[in-house]
XYZ file of C-alpha atoms in Angstrom:
515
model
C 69.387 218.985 -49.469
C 67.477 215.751 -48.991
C 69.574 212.532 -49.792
C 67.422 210.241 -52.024
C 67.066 206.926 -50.413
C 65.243 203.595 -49.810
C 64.218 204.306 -46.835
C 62.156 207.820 -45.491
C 61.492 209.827 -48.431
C 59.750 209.683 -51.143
C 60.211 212.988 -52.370
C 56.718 214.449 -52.848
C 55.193 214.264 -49.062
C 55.158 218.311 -49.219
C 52.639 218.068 -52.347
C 50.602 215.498 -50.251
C 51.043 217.264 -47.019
C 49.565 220.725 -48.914
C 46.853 219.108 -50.304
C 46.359 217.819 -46.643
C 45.963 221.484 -45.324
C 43.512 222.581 -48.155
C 41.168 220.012 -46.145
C 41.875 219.558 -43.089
C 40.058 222.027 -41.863
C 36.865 220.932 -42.849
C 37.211 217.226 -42.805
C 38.078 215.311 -39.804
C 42.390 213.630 -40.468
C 41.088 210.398 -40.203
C 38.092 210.542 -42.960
C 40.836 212.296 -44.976
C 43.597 209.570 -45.268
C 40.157 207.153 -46.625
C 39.826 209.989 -49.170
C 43.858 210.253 -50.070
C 44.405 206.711 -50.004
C 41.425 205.657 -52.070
C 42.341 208.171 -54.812
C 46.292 207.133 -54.715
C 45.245 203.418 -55.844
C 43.108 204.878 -58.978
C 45.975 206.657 -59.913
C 48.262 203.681 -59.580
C 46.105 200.996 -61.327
C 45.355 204.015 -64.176
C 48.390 204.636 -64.559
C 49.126 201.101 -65.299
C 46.651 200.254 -67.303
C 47.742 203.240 -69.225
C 51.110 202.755 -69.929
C 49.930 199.070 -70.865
C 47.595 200.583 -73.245
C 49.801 202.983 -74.848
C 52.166 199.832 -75.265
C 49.589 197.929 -77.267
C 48.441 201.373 -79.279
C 52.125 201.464 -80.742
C 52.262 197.455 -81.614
C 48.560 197.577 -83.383
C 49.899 197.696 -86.579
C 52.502 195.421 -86.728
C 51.594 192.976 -83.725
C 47.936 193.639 -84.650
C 47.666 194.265 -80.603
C 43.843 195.842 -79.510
C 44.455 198.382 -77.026
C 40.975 197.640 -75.591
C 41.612 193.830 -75.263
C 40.857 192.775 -71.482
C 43.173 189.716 -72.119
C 45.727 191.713 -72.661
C 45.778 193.341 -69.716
C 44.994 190.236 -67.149
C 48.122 188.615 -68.850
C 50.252 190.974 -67.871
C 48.698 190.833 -64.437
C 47.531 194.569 -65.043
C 43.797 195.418 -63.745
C 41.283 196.278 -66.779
C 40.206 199.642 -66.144
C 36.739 200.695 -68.168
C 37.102 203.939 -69.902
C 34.901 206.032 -67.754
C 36.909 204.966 -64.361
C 40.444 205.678 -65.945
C 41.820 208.767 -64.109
C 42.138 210.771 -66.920
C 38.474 210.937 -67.303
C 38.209 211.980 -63.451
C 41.123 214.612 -64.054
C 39.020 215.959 -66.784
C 35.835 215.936 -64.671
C 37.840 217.207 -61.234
C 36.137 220.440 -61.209
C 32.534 219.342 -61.469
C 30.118 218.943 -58.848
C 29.482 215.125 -59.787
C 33.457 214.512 -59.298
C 32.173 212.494 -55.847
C 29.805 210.100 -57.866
C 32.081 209.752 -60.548
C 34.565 208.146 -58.210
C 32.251 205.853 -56.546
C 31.016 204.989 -59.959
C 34.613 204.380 -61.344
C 35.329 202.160 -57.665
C 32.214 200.283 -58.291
C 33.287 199.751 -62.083
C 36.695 198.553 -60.847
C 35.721 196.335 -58.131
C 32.777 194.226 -60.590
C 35.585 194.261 -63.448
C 38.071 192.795 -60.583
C 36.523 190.592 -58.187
C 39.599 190.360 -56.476
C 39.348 193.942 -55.180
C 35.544 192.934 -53.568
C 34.850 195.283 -51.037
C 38.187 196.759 -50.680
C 37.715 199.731 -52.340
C 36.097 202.915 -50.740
C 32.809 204.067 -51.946
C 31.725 207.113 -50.084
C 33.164 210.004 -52.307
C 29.633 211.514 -53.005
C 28.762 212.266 -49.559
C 27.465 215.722 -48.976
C 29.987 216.308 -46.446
C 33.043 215.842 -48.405
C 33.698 219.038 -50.258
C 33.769 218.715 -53.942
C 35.997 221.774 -55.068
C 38.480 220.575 -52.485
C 38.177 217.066 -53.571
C 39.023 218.324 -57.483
C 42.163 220.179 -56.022
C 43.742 216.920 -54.590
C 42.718 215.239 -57.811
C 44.633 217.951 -59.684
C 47.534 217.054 -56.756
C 47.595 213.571 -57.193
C 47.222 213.830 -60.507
C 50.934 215.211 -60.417
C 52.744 212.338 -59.089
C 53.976 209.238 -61.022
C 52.931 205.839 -59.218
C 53.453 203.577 -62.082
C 57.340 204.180 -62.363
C 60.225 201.054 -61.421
C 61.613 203.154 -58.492
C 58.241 203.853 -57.505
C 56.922 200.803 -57.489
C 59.726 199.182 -56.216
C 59.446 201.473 -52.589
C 55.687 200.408 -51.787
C 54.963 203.484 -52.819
C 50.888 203.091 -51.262
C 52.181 201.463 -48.359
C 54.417 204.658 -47.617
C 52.316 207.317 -48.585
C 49.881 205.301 -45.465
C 52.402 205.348 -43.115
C 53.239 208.908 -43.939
C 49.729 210.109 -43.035
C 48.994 207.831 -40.117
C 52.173 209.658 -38.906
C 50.910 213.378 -39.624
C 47.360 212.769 -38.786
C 48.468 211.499 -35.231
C 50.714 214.391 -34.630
C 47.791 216.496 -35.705
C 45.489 214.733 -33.749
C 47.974 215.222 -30.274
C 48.609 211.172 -30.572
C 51.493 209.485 -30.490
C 52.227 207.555 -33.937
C 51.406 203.955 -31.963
C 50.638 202.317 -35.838
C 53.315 202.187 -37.966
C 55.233 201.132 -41.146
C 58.179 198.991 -41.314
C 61.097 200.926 -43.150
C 62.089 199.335 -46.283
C 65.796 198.643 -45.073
C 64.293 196.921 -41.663
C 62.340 194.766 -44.162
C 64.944 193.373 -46.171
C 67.253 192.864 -43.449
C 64.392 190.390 -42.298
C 63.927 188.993 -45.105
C 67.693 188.821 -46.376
C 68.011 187.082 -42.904
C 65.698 184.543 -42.702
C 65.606 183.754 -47.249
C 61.922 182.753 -47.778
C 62.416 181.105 -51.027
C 60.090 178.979 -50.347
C 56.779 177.161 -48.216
C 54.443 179.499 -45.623
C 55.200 182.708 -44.979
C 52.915 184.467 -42.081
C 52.780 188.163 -40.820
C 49.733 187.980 -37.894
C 49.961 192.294 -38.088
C 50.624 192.533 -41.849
C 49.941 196.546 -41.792
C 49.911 197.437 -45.311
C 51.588 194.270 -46.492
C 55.314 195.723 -46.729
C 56.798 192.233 -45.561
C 55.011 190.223 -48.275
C 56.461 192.865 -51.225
C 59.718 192.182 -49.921
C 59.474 188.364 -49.757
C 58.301 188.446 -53.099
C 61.287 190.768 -54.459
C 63.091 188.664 -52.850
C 62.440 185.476 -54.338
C 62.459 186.854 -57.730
C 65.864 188.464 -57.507
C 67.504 184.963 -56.467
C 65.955 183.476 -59.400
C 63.176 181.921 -57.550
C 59.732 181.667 -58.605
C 56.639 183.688 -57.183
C 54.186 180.414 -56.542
C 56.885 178.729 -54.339
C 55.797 180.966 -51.419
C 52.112 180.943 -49.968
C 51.516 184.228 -47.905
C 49.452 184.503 -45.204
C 48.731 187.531 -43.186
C 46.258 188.911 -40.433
C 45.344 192.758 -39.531
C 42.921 194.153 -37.160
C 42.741 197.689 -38.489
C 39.820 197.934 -41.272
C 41.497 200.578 -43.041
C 44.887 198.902 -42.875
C 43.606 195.335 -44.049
C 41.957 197.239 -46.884
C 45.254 199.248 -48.229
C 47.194 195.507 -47.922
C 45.076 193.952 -49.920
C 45.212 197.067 -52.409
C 48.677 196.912 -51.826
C 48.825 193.155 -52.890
C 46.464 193.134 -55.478
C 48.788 196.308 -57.339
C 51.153 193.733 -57.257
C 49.368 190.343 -58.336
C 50.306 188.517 -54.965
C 47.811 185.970 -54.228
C 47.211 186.073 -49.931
C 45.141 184.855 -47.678
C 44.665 187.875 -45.398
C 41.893 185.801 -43.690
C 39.000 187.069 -45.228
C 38.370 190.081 -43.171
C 39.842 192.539 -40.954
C 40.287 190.590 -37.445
C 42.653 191.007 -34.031
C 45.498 188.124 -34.146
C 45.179 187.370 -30.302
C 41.356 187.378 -29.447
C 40.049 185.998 -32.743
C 43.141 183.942 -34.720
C 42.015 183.550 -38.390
C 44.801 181.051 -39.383
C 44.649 179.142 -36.020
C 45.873 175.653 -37.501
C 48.469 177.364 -39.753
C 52.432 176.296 -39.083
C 54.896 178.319 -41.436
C 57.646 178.352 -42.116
C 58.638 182.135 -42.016
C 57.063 184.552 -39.833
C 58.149 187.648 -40.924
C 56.710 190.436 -38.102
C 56.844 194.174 -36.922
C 53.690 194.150 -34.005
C 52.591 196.944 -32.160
C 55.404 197.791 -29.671
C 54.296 197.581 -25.949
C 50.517 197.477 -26.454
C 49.006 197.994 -23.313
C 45.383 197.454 -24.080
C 45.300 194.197 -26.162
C 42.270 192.270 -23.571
C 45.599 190.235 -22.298
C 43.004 189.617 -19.081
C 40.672 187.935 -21.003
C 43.700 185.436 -22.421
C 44.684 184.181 -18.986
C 44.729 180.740 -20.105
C 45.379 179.886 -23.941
C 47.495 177.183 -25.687
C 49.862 180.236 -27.163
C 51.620 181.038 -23.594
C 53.574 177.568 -23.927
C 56.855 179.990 -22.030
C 54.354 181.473 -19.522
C 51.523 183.546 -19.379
C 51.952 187.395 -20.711
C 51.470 190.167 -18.691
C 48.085 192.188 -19.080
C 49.935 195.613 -19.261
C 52.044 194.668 -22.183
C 51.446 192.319 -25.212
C 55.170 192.341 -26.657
C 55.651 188.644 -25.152
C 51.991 187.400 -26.035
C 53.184 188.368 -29.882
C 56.613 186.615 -29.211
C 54.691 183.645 -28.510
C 51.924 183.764 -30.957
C 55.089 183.772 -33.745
C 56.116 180.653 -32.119
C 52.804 179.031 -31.804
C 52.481 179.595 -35.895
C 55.910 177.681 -36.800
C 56.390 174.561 -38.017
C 58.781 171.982 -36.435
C 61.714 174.028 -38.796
C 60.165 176.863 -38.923
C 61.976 179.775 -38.438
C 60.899 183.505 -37.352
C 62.219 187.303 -37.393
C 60.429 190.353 -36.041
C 60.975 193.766 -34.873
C 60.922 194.601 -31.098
C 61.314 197.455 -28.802
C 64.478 196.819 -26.944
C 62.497 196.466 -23.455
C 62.284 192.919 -24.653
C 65.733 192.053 -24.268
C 66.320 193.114 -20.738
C 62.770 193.306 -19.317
C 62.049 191.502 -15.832
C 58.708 193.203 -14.940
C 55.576 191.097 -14.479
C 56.153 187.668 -15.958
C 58.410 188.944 -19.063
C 62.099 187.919 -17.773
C 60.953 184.595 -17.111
C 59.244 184.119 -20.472
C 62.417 185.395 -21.759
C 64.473 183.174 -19.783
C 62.122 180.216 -20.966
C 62.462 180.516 -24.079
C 66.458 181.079 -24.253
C 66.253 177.434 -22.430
C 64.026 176.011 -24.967
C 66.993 177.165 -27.371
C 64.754 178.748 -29.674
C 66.582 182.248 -29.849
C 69.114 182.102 -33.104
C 70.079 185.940 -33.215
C 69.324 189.380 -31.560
C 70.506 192.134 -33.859
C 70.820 195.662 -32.026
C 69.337 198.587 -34.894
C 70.539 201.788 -34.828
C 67.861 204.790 -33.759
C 66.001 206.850 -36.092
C 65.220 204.004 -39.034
C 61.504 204.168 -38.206
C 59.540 207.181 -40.274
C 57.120 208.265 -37.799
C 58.672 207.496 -34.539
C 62.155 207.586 -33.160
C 62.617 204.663 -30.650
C 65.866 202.387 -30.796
C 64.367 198.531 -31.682
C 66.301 195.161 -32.271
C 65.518 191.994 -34.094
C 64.919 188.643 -33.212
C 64.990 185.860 -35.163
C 63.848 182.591 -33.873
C 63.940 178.909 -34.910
C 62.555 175.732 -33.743
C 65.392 173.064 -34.929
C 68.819 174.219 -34.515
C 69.849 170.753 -35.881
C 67.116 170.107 -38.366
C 70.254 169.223 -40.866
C 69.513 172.724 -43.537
C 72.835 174.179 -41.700
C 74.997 173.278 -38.930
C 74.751 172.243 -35.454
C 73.899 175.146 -33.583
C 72.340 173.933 -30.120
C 72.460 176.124 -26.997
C 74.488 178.841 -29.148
C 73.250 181.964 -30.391
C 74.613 185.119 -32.219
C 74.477 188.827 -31.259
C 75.163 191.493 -33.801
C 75.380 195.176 -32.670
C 74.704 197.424 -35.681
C 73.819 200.628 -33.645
C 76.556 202.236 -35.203
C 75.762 201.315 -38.832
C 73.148 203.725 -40.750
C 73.851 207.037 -42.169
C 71.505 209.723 -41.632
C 69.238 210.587 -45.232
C 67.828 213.447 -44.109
C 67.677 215.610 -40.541
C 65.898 212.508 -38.637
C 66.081 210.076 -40.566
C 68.199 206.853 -40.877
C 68.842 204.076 -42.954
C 70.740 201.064 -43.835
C 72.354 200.461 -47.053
C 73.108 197.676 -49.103
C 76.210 196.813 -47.890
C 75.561 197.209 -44.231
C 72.419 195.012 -44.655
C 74.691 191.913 -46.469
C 77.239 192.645 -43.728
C 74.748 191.021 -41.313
C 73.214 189.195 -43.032
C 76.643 187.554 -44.197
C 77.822 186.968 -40.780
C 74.641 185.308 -39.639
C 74.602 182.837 -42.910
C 78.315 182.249 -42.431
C 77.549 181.626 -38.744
C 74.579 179.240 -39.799
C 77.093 177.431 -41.643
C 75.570 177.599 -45.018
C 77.473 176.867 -48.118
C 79.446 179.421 -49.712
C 78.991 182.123 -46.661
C 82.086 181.724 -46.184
C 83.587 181.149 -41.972
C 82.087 182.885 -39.381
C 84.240 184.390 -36.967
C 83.540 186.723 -33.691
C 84.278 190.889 -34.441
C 84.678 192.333 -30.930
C 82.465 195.402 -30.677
C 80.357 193.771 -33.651
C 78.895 190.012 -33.677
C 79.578 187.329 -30.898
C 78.353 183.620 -30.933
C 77.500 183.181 -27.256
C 76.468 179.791 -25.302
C 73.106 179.346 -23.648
C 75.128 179.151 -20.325
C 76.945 182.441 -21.110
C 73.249 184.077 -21.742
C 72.104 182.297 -18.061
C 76.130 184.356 -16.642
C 74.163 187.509 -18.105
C 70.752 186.740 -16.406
C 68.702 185.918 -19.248
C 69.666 189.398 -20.868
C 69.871 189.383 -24.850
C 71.491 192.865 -25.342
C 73.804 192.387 -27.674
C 76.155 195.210 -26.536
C 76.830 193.098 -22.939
C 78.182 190.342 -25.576
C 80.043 191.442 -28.139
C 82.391 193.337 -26.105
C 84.013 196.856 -27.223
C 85.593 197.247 -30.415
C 89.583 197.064 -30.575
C 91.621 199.868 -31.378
C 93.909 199.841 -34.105
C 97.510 199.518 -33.214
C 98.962 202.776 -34.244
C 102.193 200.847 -33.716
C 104.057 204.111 -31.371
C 105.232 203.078 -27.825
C 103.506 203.793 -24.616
C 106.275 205.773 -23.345
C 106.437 208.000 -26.375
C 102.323 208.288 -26.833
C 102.770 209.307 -22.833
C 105.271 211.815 -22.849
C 103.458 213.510 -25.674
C 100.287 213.404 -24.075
C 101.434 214.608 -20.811
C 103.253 217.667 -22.778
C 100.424 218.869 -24.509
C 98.645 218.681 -21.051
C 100.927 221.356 -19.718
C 100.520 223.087 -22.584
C 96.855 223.235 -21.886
C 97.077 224.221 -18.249
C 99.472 227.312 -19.354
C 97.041 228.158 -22.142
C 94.532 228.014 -19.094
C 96.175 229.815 -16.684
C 97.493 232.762 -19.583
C 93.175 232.982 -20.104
C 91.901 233.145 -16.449
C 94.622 235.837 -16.224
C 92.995 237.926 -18.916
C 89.332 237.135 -17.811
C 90.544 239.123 -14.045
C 91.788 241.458 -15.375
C 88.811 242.578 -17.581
C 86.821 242.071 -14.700
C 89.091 244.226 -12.534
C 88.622 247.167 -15.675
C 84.888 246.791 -15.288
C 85.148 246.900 -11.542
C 84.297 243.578 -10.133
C 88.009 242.915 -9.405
C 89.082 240.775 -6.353
């Protein structure tokens, strides 16, 4: 049985995936994740407004509450939703051959009621090509699952169910999952890293938004308050900018996403931005990202990227983007550490010298949903001495979690709770911040290293070459004793040996392949 966690699961993927097969064959995957996705919101801001509405129906008559009072719903930071776009009018209209207008109607509805959600919405469910009893089944699907719920809510529910298809739909389509979502427990490590309570925080490939839901959660649960952080974010994918700002506008999170849908290298929508978190998980080893037509741009301060791979052009955009304190943590395939082909291992090596590199944390395999490559973090800064926390010039930290993670299903990984405040408590300790308590080296685990230590290793930021193997607990017996009782069970094990390859000749000798 499935393990319920943070992390893969959501627990009704099989529904989705079913409803998936009663169409795919007559609707190419990618028009079907517009049609999935674009339903899954309506549910989720119905569902809202209709648990808001059945709160106000019980208080009408001692509150004197109007269930059909628009105020009501905006101060709660709940989207008004006019009766004939709530979903239980589409449920009851899922079988009828207008379903498709209906839903464009109740998107058009929403999106003049909401001006927030301008545009953002899809608006093609009455084309003759989409099949209308099919579209009434997933209604009837979707219809089943419960968006509106804490838990749900609370595991970016939208921004899952996305990821979820992009993965299926490329496996159907013979692709490799190259887009994909950041799991939940990769998230908060970043963010329970790097503590954006408060100022700029950028994501240049926001995907559906999951770093911003975090950094809000995250200020709220330490008390903070939600208009201390600006959020900025960037996304080249149409589809994907639309579902983040669905995803942001579900949660009342003012961004500035730049306006439209736009690539981060060839056409930089917050160009004179300088934050002071960058919060990232890019496209891993992008080959095609026009690096030739970059050859000469301000970004490539540590040296120009190679054309073949845009891992270190993203490195430096991150950089570019942060202010003089500013401090940055993003996901990375673990080529980057160790790289030296083309121009990488001297960007590296450039920016290690710079002493911009504050920790490299080594993940364990299988924590990404859709594919299974091992990553690491990085977390940058620009001041190592900018007075927030100690001294930490030409020093950095390596933390090798591979081994942390327990396995939630057959493929899947995650990090819990405690593992994640394990590192994150050992880099705040090592910081130096009040009340982290004193860092101090685990062998096999974290190591603070020098910048000339990192120059002994060639530039290399694997954490494993640093913090050295684990020790062995002292089971406190003497070598002489462990030895003789190794040795004897040794000789035990030849005999056993020799008794078996006795019997094994023989057989063969009954069967007639004897010597």
């Amino acid at each position: 049985m499935e393990k319920k966690g943070n992390g893969a699961n959501l627990g009704f993927e099989n529904q989705m995936w079913a409803a998936a097969d009663k169409l795919r064959g007559h609707m190419d995957a990618s028009e079907y994740k517009h049609v999935v996705l674009g339903l899954i919101f309506l549910k989720y801001i119905s569902d809202a407004f209709q648990a808001k509405h059945k709160q106000l129906e019980a208080t009408m008559d001692t509150d004197y509450t109007d269930p059909e009072d628009r105020d009501e719903y905006s101060a709660a930071n709940i989207f008004w939703v006019p009766k004939e776009a709530r979903w239980t009018n589409l449920q009851a209209n899922a079988k009828q051959p207008t379903i498709g207008k209906l839903i464009d109607d109740a998107m058009m509805t929403i999106e003049k009621e909401n001006p927030k959600l301008k545009g953002v919405l899809p608006k093609d469910y009455s084309r003759p090509s989409l099949d209308k009893y099919r579209l009434g089944e997933l209604i009837d699907i979707i219809s089943k699952i419960g968006l509106v719920d804490d838990e749900s809510r609370s595991k970016d529910v939208l921004g899952r169910v996305y990821e979820y298809f992009l993965g299926r739909f490329s496996a159907a389509e013979g692709k490799g999952g190259g887009e994909f979502y950041t799991p939940q427990c990769v998230v908060k490590l970043l963010v329970r890293m790097i503590e954006p309570y408060k100022g700029r925080v950028f994501d240049p490939c926001c995907g559906s938004g999951g770093m911003f839901v975090q950094s809000e959660r995250f200020v709220e649960e330490h008390g903070g308050r939600l208009g201390d952080i600006a959020i900025y974010g960037q996304e080249s994918n149409p589809t994907t900018w639309r579902l983040a700002m669905m995803n942001l506008a579900i949660r009342g999170l003012d961004a500035d996403l730049g306006g439209q849908p736009s690539d981060s290298f060839h056409n930089d929508l917050h160009k004179d931005l300088r934050a002071d978190f960058v919060l990232a998980n890019p496209p891993f080893n992008m080959s095609d990202w026009g690096g030739e037509r970059l050859r000469e741009d301000a970004r490539w301060k540590y040296g120009v990227p190679p054309v073949n791979n845009a891992n270190f052009a993203w490195i430096q955009h991150f950089i570019h983007h942060l202010s003089p304190t500013g401090v940055a943590g993003f996901v990375m395939a673990n080529g980057s550490m160790s790289t030296n082909t083309s121009s990488e291992g001297e960007i590296r090596k450039n920016i290690i010298e710079a002493d911009l590199v504050d920790c490299m944390i080594a993940l364990p395999g299988q924590l990404f949903y859709t594919v299974q490559i091992p990553v690491c973090l990085w977390f940058l800064t620009r001041n190592k001495k900018n007075g927030k926390f100690r001294d930490r010039s030409r020093q950095t930290l390596f933390i090798d979690a591979r081994k942390m993670g327990s396995l939630i299903d057959r493929i899947h990984k995650e990090l819990s709770d405690e593992e994640i405040e394990k590192i994150a408590g050992n880099y705040h300790a090592w910081r130096g911040e009040r009340d982290s308590g004193t860092y101090e080296d685990v062998p096999g685990f974290c190591k603070s290293a020098t910048t000339d230590e990192i120059k002994e290793h060639g530039y290399v930021l694997t954490p494993g070459r640093y913090v050295g193997a684990a020790e062995v607990e002292d089971d406190g017996i003497p070598f002489e004793e462990k030895m003789a009782e190794l040795t004897a069970t040794l000789y035990e094990q030849f005999a056993e040996a020799d008794r078996l390859e006795a019997i094994i000749k023989r057989n063969l000798e009954v069967l007639g392949y004897g010597e």
